[in-house]
Amino acid sequence: MMTMRARLTSLAAAGVLAGGALTAVAVAPAQAAPGAVAPARTAPDAPGSKAAPAAWTPTTSLGGPIRSCYAASCGVVIGTYSGEALHWSHYAYNSSGNRWYYVRDSIGTTGWIYCGNVTAPC
């Protein structure tokens, strides 16, 4: 697979050798699919925060699934039991305004859990 620099170099060379002119093209950023979950915000939850995710902070599960994204409609990665030790690194709000934590369990499984299912604050 060619890198972007190699692609541009080969395009430039082709344009010069063929006597053609190269035209700059603006590329728009990719759009999220309809119904997609918004990007996660890290603590503090200021919109547009560029802060790195916090260190893993201990919390306890109250029971409930760890999901693949931060919405109830997302697939279950693994279930948790009440009293299970978890660690969270950051949280996000989904389109319904619900807070979800990105967590890791004791065997290293990661995913999202609803704030009402852990002792960390909602």
JSON list of C-alpha atoms in Angstrom, two decimals:
[
{"chain": "A", "resi": 1, "resn": "MET", "atom": "CA", "xyz": [0.00, 0.00, 0.00]},
{"chain": "A", "resi": 2, "resn": "MET", "atom": "CA", "xyz": [1.43, 3.37, -1.00]},
{"chain": "A", "resi": 3, "resn": "THR", "atom": "CA", "xyz": [1.73, 6.20, 1.45]},
{"chain": "A", "resi": 4, "resn": "MET", "atom": "CA", "xyz": [0.05, 9.50, 0.68]},
{"chain": "A", "resi": 5, "resn": "ARG", "atom": "CA", "xyz": [3.46, 11.08, -0.04]},
{"chain": "A", "resi": 6, "resn": "ALA", "atom": "CA", "xyz": [4.34, 8.28, -2.50]},
{"chain": "A", "resi": 7, "resn": "ARG", "atom": "CA", "xyz": [0.97, 8.71, -4.24]},
{"chain": "A", "resi": 8, "resn": "LEU", "atom": "CA", "xyz": [1.43, 12.45, -4.58]},
{"chain": "A", "resi": 9, "resn": "THR", "atom": "CA", "xyz": [4.98, 11.99, -5.84]},
{"chain": "A", "resi": 10, "resn": "SER", "atom": "CA", "xyz": [3.85, 9.49, -8.47]},
{"chain": "A", "resi": 11, "resn": "LEU", "atom": "CA", "xyz": [0.97, 11.76, -9.53]},
{"chain": "A", "resi": 12, "resn": "ALA", "atom": "CA", "xyz": [3.30, 14.74, -9.81]},
{"chain": "A", "resi": 13, "resn": "ALA", "atom": "CA", "xyz": [5.77, 12.72, -11.86]},
{"chain": "A", "resi": 14, "resn": "ALA", "atom": "CA", "xyz": [2.98, 11.51, -14.17]},
{"chain": "A", "resi": 15, "resn": "GLY", "atom": "CA", "xyz": [1.73, 15.04, -14.64]},
{"chain": "A", "resi": 16, "resn": "VAL", "atom": "CA", "xyz": [5.19, 16.36, -15.47]},
{"chain": "A", "resi": 17, "resn": "LEU", "atom": "CA", "xyz": [6.07, 13.49, -17.82]},
{"chain": "A", "resi": 18, "resn": "ALA", "atom": "CA", "xyz": [2.74, 13.70, -19.63]},
{"chain": "A", "resi": 19, "resn": "GLY", "atom": "CA", "xyz": [3.00, 17.48, -19.90]},
{"chain": "A", "resi": 20, "resn": "GLY", "atom": "CA", "xyz": [-0.30, 17.78, -18.04]},
{"chain": "A", "resi": 21, "resn": "ALA", "atom": "CA", "xyz": [-1.23, 20.19, -15.32]},
{"chain": "A", "resi": 22, "resn": "LEU", "atom": "CA", "xyz": [-2.03, 19.09, -11.81]},
{"chain": "A", "resi": 23, "resn": "THR", "atom": "CA", "xyz": [-4.99, 20.59, -10.03]},
{"chain": "A", "resi": 24, "resn": "ALA", "atom": "CA", "xyz": [-5.34, 20.72, -6.28]},
{"chain": "A", "resi": 25, "resn": "VAL", "atom": "CA", "xyz": [-8.52, 19.09, -5.03]},
{"chain": "A", "resi": 26, "resn": "ALA", "atom": "CA", "xyz": [-10.03, 19.80, -1.63]},
{"chain": "A", "resi": 27, "resn": "VAL", "atom": "CA", "xyz": [-11.20, 16.70, 0.18]},
{"chain": "A", "resi": 28, "resn": "ALA", "atom": "CA", "xyz": [-14.12, 17.06, 2.56]},
{"chain": "A", "resi": 29, "resn": "PRO", "atom": "CA", "xyz": [-13.95, 15.19, 5.88]},
{"chain": "A", "resi": 30, "resn": "ALA", "atom": "CA", "xyz": [-15.90, 11.96, 6.10]},
{"chain": "A", "resi": 31, "resn": "GLN", "atom": "CA", "xyz": [-19.45, 12.30, 7.34]},
{"chain": "A", "resi": 32, "resn": "ALA", "atom": "CA", "xyz": [-20.89, 10.04, 10.02]},
{"chain": "A", "resi": 33, "resn": "ALA", "atom": "CA", "xyz": [-23.57, 7.62, 8.96]},
{"chain": "A", "resi": 34, "resn": "PRO", "atom": "CA", "xyz": [-27.13, 8.57, 9.91]},
{"chain": "A", "resi": 35, "resn": "GLY", "atom": "CA", "xyz": [-27.88, 7.49, 13.47]},
{"chain": "A", "resi": 36, "resn": "ALA", "atom": "CA", "xyz": [-24.18, 7.22, 14.33]},
{"chain": "A", "resi": 37, "resn": "VAL", "atom": "CA", "xyz": [-22.98, 7.99, 17.83]},
{"chain": "A", "resi": 38, "resn": "ALA", "atom": "CA", "xyz": [-21.19, 11.30, 18.29]},
{"chain": "A", "resi": 39, "resn": "PRO", "atom": "CA", "xyz": [-17.45, 11.25, 19.13]},
{"chain": "A", "resi": 40, "resn": "ALA", "atom": "CA", "xyz": [-16.54, 10.81, 22.78]},
{"chain": "A", "resi": 41, "resn": "ARG", "atom": "CA", "xyz": [-15.65, 13.77, 24.94]},
{"chain": "A", "resi": 42, "resn": "THR", "atom": "CA", "xyz": [-13.06, 13.28, 27.64]},
{"chain": "A", "resi": 43, "resn": "ALA", "atom": "CA", "xyz": [-13.23, 14.60, 31.17]},
{"chain": "A", "resi": 44, "resn": "PRO", "atom": "CA", "xyz": [-13.58, 17.48, 31.75]},
{"chain": "A", "resi": 45, "resn": "ASP", "atom": "CA", "xyz": [-16.64, 17.36, 29.54]},
{"chain": "A", "resi": 46, "resn": "ALA", "atom": "CA", "xyz": [-16.17, 20.74, 27.87]},
{"chain": "A", "resi": 47, "resn": "PRO", "atom": "CA", "xyz": [-17.25, 20.55, 24.21]},
{"chain": "A", "resi": 48, "resn": "GLY", "atom": "CA", "xyz": [-14.25, 20.43, 21.93]},
{"chain": "A", "resi": 49, "resn": "SER", "atom": "CA", "xyz": [-11.88, 19.48, 24.74]},
{"chain": "A", "resi": 50, "resn": "LYS", "atom": "CA", "xyz": [-8.59, 18.14, 23.36]},
{"chain": "A", "resi": 51, "resn": "ALA", "atom": "CA", "xyz": [-7.50, 16.73, 26.72]},
{"chain": "A", "resi": 52, "resn": "ALA", "atom": "CA", "xyz": [-5.95, 13.27, 26.69]},
{"chain": "A", "resi": 53, "resn": "PRO", "atom": "CA", "xyz": [-8.00, 10.55, 28.36]},
{"chain": "A", "resi": 54, "resn": "ALA", "atom": "CA", "xyz": [-7.43, 10.37, 32.10]},
{"chain": "A", "resi": 55, "resn": "ALA", "atom": "CA", "xyz": [-5.61, 7.51, 33.76]},
{"chain": "A", "resi": 56, "resn": "TRP", "atom": "CA", "xyz": [-7.73, 4.44, 34.53]},
{"chain": "A", "resi": 57, "resn": "THR", "atom": "CA", "xyz": [-9.90, 5.22, 37.57]},
{"chain": "A", "resi": 58, "resn": "PRO", "atom": "CA", "xyz": [-11.40, 2.42, 39.71]},
{"chain": "A", "resi": 59, "resn": "THR", "atom": "CA", "xyz": [-15.16, 1.98, 39.91]},
{"chain": "A", "resi": 60, "resn": "THR", "atom": "CA", "xyz": [-17.52, -0.88, 40.74]},
{"chain": "A", "resi": 61, "resn": "SER", "atom": "CA", "xyz": [-20.18, -2.40, 38.53]},
{"chain": "A", "resi": 62, "resn": "LEU", "atom": "CA", "xyz": [-23.76, -2.45, 39.73]},
{"chain": "A", "resi": 63, "resn": "GLY", "atom": "CA", "xyz": [-24.46, -5.10, 37.08]},
{"chain": "A", "resi": 64, "resn": "GLY", "atom": "CA", "xyz": [-25.12, -4.54, 33.40]},
{"chain": "A", "resi": 65, "resn": "PRO", "atom": "CA", "xyz": [-23.52, -5.00, 30.01]},
{"chain": "A", "resi": 66, "resn": "ILE", "atom": "CA", "xyz": [-20.37, -3.49, 28.60]},
{"chain": "A", "resi": 67, "resn": "ARG", "atom": "CA", "xyz": [-21.29, -2.43, 25.05]},
{"chain": "A", "resi": 68, "resn": "SER", "atom": "CA", "xyz": [-19.39, -1.77, 21.82]},
{"chain": "A", "resi": 69, "resn": "CYS", "atom": "CA", "xyz": [-20.47, 1.89, 21.74]},
{"chain": "A", "resi": 70, "resn": "TYR", "atom": "CA", "xyz": [-22.26, 4.28, 24.07]},
{"chain": "A", "resi": 71, "resn": "ALA", "atom": "CA", "xyz": [-25.90, 3.63, 23.28]},
{"chain": "A", "resi": 72, "resn": "ALA", "atom": "CA", "xyz": [-28.35, 0.98, 24.52]},
{"chain": "A", "resi": 73, "resn": "SER", "atom": "CA", "xyz": [-28.77, -0.18, 20.90]},
{"chain": "A", "resi": 74, "resn": "CYS", "atom": "CA", "xyz": [-25.08, -1.16, 20.61]},
{"chain": "A", "resi": 75, "resn": "GLY", "atom": "CA", "xyz": [-23.99, -4.78, 20.82]},
{"chain": "A", "resi": 76, "resn": "VAL", "atom": "CA", "xyz": [-23.06, -6.35, 24.15]},
{"chain": "A", "resi": 77, "resn": "VAL", "atom": "CA", "xyz": [-19.34, -7.11, 24.49]},
{"chain": "A", "resi": 78, "resn": "ILE", "atom": "CA", "xyz": [-19.61, -8.79, 27.90]},
{"chain": "A", "resi": 79, "resn": "GLY", "atom": "CA", "xyz": [-21.91, -8.71, 30.93]},
{"chain": "A", "resi": 80, "resn": "THR", "atom": "CA", "xyz": [-20.83, -7.59, 34.38]},
{"chain": "A", "resi": 81, "resn": "TYR", "atom": "CA", "xyz": [-22.03, -8.64, 37.80]},
{"chain": "A", "resi": 82, "resn": "SER", "atom": "CA", "xyz": [-22.84, -6.43, 40.77]},
{"chain": "A", "resi": 83, "resn": "GLY", "atom": "CA", "xyz": [-19.68, -5.76, 42.76]},
{"chain": "A", "resi": 84, "resn": "GLU", "atom": "CA", "xyz": [-17.28, -6.47, 39.88]},
{"chain": "A", "resi": 85, "resn": "ALA", "atom": "CA", "xyz": [-14.20, -4.23, 39.85]},
{"chain": "A", "resi": 86, "resn": "LEU", "atom": "CA", "xyz": [-13.89, -2.07, 36.72]},
{"chain": "A", "resi": 87, "resn": "HIS", "atom": "CA", "xyz": [-11.70, 0.86, 35.69]},
{"chain": "A", "resi": 88, "resn": "TRP", "atom": "CA", "xyz": [-12.78, 3.78, 33.50]},
{"chain": "A", "resi": 89, "resn": "SER", "atom": "CA", "xyz": [-10.60, 6.12, 31.43]},
{"chain": "A", "resi": 90, "resn": "HIS", "atom": "CA", "xyz": [-13.10, 8.63, 29.99]},
{"chain": "A", "resi": 91, "resn": "TYR", "atom": "CA", "xyz": [-16.80, 9.18, 29.43]},
{"chain": "A", "resi": 92, "resn": "ALA", "atom": "CA", "xyz": [-19.12, 10.39, 26.69]},
{"chain": "A", "resi": 93, "resn": "TYR", "atom": "CA", "xyz": [-22.70, 11.57, 26.29]},
{"chain": "A", "resi": 94, "resn": "ASN", "atom": "CA", "xyz": [-24.84, 9.96, 23.62]},
{"chain": "A", "resi": 95, "resn": "SER", "atom": "CA", "xyz": [-27.47, 11.76, 21.55]},
{"chain": "A", "resi": 96, "resn": "SER", "atom": "CA", "xyz": [-30.03, 11.19, 24.35]},
{"chain": "A", "resi": 97, "resn": "GLY", "atom": "CA", "xyz": [-27.78, 12.99, 26.84]},
{"chain": "A", "resi": 98, "resn": "ASN", "atom": "CA", "xyz": [-26.88, 9.82, 28.78]},
{"chain": "A", "resi": 99, "resn": "ARG", "atom": "CA", "xyz": [-23.41, 9.52, 30.26]},
{"chain": "A", "resi": 100, "resn": "TRP", "atom": "CA", "xyz": [-21.43, 6.38, 29.39]},
{"chain": "A", "resi": 101, "resn": "TYR", "atom": "CA", "xyz": [-18.02, 5.33, 30.72]},
{"chain": "A", "resi": 102, "resn": "TYR", "atom": "CA", "xyz": [-15.31, 3.64, 28.70]},
{"chain": "A", "resi": 103, "resn": "VAL", "atom": "CA", "xyz": [-14.32, 0.80, 31.01]},
{"chain": "A", "resi": 104, "resn": "ARG", "atom": "CA", "xyz": [-11.89, -2.10, 31.32]},
{"chain": "A", "resi": 105, "resn": "ASP", "atom": "CA", "xyz": [-12.63, -5.22, 33.36]},
{"chain": "A", "resi": 106, "resn": "SER", "atom": "CA", "xyz": [-10.14, -7.42, 35.24]},
{"chain": "A", "resi": 107, "resn": "ILE", "atom": "CA", "xyz": [-9.36, -9.56, 32.15]},
{"chain": "A", "resi": 108, "resn": "GLY", "atom": "CA", "xyz": [-8.76, -6.53, 29.90]},
{"chain": "A", "resi": 109, "resn": "THR", "atom": "CA", "xyz": [-12.10, -6.42, 28.06]},
{"chain": "A", "resi": 110, "resn": "THR", "atom": "CA", "xyz": [-12.97, -2.84, 27.14]},
{"chain": "A", "resi": 111, "resn": "GLY", "atom": "CA", "xyz": [-16.13, -1.08, 26.04]},
{"chain": "A", "resi": 112, "resn": "TRP", "atom": "CA", "xyz": [-18.84, 1.30, 27.18]},
{"chain": "A", "resi": 113, "resn": "ILE", "atom": "CA", "xyz": [-21.11, 0.99, 30.21]},
{"chain": "A", "resi": 114, "resn": "TYR", "atom": "CA", "xyz": [-24.05, 3.22, 31.16]},
{"chain": "A", "resi": 115, "resn": "CYS", "atom": "CA", "xyz": [-23.29, 5.42, 34.19]},
{"chain": "A", "resi": 116, "resn": "GLY", "atom": "CA", "xyz": [-26.30, 3.99, 36.07]},
{"chain": "A", "resi": 117, "resn": "ASN", "atom": "CA", "xyz": [-24.57, 0.61, 36.03]},
{"chain": "A", "resi": 118, "resn": "VAL", "atom": "CA", "xyz": [-21.42, 1.72, 37.88]},
{"chain": "A", "resi": 119, "resn": "THR", "atom": "CA", "xyz": [-20.61, 3.56, 41.09]},
{"chain": "A", "resi": 120, "resn": "ALA", "atom": "CA", "xyz": [-18.93, 6.40, 39.17]},
{"chain": "A", "resi": 121, "resn": "PRO", "atom": "CA", "xyz": [-21.16, 9.51, 39.07]},
{"chain": "A", "resi": 122, "resn": "CYS", "atom": "CA", "xyz": [-23.87, 9.97, 36.47]}
]
